[in-house]
Coordinates of C-alpha atoms in Angstrom, one line a residue:
X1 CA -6.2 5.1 15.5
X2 CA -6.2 4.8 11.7
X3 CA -3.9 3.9 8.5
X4 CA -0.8 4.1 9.2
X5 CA 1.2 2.5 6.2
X6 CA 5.2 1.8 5.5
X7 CA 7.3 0.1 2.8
X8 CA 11.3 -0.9 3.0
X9 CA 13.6 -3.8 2.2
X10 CA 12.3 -7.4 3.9
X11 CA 13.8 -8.8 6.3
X12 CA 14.7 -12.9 6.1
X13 CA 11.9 -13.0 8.3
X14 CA 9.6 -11.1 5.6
X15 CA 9.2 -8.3 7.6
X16 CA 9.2 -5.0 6.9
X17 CA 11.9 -2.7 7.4
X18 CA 10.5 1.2 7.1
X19 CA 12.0 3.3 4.5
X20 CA 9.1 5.2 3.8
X21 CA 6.2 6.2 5.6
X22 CA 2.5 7.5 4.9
X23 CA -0.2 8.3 6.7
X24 CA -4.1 7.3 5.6
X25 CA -3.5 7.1 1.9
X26 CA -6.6 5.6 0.9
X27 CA -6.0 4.9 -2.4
X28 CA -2.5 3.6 -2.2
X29 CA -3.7 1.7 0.4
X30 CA -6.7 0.3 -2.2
X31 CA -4.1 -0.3 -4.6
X32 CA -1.9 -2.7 -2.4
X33 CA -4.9 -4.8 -0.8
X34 CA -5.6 -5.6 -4.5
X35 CA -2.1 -6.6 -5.0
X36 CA -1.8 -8.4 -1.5
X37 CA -5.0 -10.5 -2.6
X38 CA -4.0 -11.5 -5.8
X39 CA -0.5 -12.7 -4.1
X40 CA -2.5 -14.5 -1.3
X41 CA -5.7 -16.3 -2.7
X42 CA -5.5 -18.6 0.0
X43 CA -5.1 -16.1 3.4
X44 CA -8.7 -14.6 4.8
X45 CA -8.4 -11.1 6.1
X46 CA -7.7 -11.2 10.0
X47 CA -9.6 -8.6 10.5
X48 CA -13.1 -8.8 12.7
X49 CA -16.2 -10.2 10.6
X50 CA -17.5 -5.9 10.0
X51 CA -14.0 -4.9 9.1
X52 CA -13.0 -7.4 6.5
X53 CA -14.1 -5.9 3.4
X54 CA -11.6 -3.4 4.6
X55 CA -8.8 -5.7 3.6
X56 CA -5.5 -7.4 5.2
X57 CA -4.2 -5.3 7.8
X58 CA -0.9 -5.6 9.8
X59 CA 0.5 -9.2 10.5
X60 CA -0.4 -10.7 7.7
X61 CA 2.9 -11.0 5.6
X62 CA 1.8 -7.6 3.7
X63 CA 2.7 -7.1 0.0
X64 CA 5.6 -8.4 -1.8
X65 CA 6.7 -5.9 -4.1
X66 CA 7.8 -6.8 -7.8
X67 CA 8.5 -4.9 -10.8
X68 CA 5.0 -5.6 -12.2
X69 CA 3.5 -4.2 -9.2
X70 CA 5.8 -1.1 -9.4
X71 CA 4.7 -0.8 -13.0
X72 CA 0.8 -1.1 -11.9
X73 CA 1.6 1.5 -9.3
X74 CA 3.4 3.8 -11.4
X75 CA 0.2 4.4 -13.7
X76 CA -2.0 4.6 -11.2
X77 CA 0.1 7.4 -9.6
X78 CA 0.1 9.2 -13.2
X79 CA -3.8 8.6 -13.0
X80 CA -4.3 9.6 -9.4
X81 CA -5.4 6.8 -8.8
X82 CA -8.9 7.0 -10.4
X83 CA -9.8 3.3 -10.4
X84 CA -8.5 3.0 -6.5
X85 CA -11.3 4.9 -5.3
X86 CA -12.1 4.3 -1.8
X87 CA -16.1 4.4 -1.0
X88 CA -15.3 2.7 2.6
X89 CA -12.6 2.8 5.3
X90 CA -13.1 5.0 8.5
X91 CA -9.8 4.1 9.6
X92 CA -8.3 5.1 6.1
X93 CA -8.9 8.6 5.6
X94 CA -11.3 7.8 2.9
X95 CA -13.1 11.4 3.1
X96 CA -9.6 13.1 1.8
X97 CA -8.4 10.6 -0.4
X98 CA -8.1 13.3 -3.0
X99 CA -5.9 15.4 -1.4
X100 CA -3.9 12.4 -0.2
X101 CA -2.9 11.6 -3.6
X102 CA -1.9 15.4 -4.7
X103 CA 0.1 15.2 -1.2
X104 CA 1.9 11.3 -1.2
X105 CA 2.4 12.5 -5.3
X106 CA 6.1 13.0 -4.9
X107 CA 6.8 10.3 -2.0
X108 CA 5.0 7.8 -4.4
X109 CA 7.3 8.2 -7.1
X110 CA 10.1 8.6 -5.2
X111 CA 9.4 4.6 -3.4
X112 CA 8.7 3.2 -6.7
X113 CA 12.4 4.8 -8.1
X114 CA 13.7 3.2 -4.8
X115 CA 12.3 -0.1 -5.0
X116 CA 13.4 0.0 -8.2
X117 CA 17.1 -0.2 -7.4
X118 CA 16.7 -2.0 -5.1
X119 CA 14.7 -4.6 -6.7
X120 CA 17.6 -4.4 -9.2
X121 CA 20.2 -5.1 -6.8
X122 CA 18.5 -8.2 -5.7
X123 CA 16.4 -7.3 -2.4
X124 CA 13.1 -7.7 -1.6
X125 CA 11.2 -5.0 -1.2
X126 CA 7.9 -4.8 0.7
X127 CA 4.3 -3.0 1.9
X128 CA 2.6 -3.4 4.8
X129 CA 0.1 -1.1 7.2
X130 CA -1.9 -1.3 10.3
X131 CA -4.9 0.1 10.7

């Protein structure tokens, strides 16, 4: 039980197709249900009524990725995320979040290089995570 998170091309049914994998990174995890709210205004977490201000979890469509968000992402991995702190989220990892960062560092980087490309070669990239 817990965060288990993953990003890859999209499939032409929108789902996603794992490329990379990470493992209760809180604050990347933060980061995306930001993103995945601003792209879905309209969608209420299906979470259970204690576990919503958790975020979306798994089956909801996840996150769309776009070069703005890969630009967002980017300075928050130069920042370590500061403004993505996570105060809540047993199933996230919340209580190592700082070592999370130091240790998904190098992975982080090397997705948003690879979405990128790939973004440039005309896929769709995308997050999503169950928790």
């Amino acid at each position: 039980m817990g965060l288990d998170q993953y990003a890859g091309l999209r499939d032409e049914n929108g789902e996603v197709k794992e490329k990379f994998y990470w493992r209760k990174h809180a604050r990347l995890q933060q980061f995306m249900a930001e993103e995945f709210d601003n792209q879905n205004k309209d969608i209420k977490n299906n979470s259970s009524e204690q576990l919503q201000h958790l975020g979306f979890n798994g089956g909801q469509g996840g996150v769309k990725i776009t070069t703005e968000i890969l630009q967002r992402l980017e300075d928050a991995i130069k920042d370590g995320y500061y403004s993505f702190f996570v105060n809540d989220g047993f199933f996230w990892g919340q209580q190592f979040q700082e070592e999370s960062v130091k240790e998904y560092k190098k992975q982080d980087k090397e997705f948003v290089s690879w979405a990128k490309e790939q973004l440039k070669n005309g896929e769709e990239v995308g997050y999503d995570c169950s928790w």
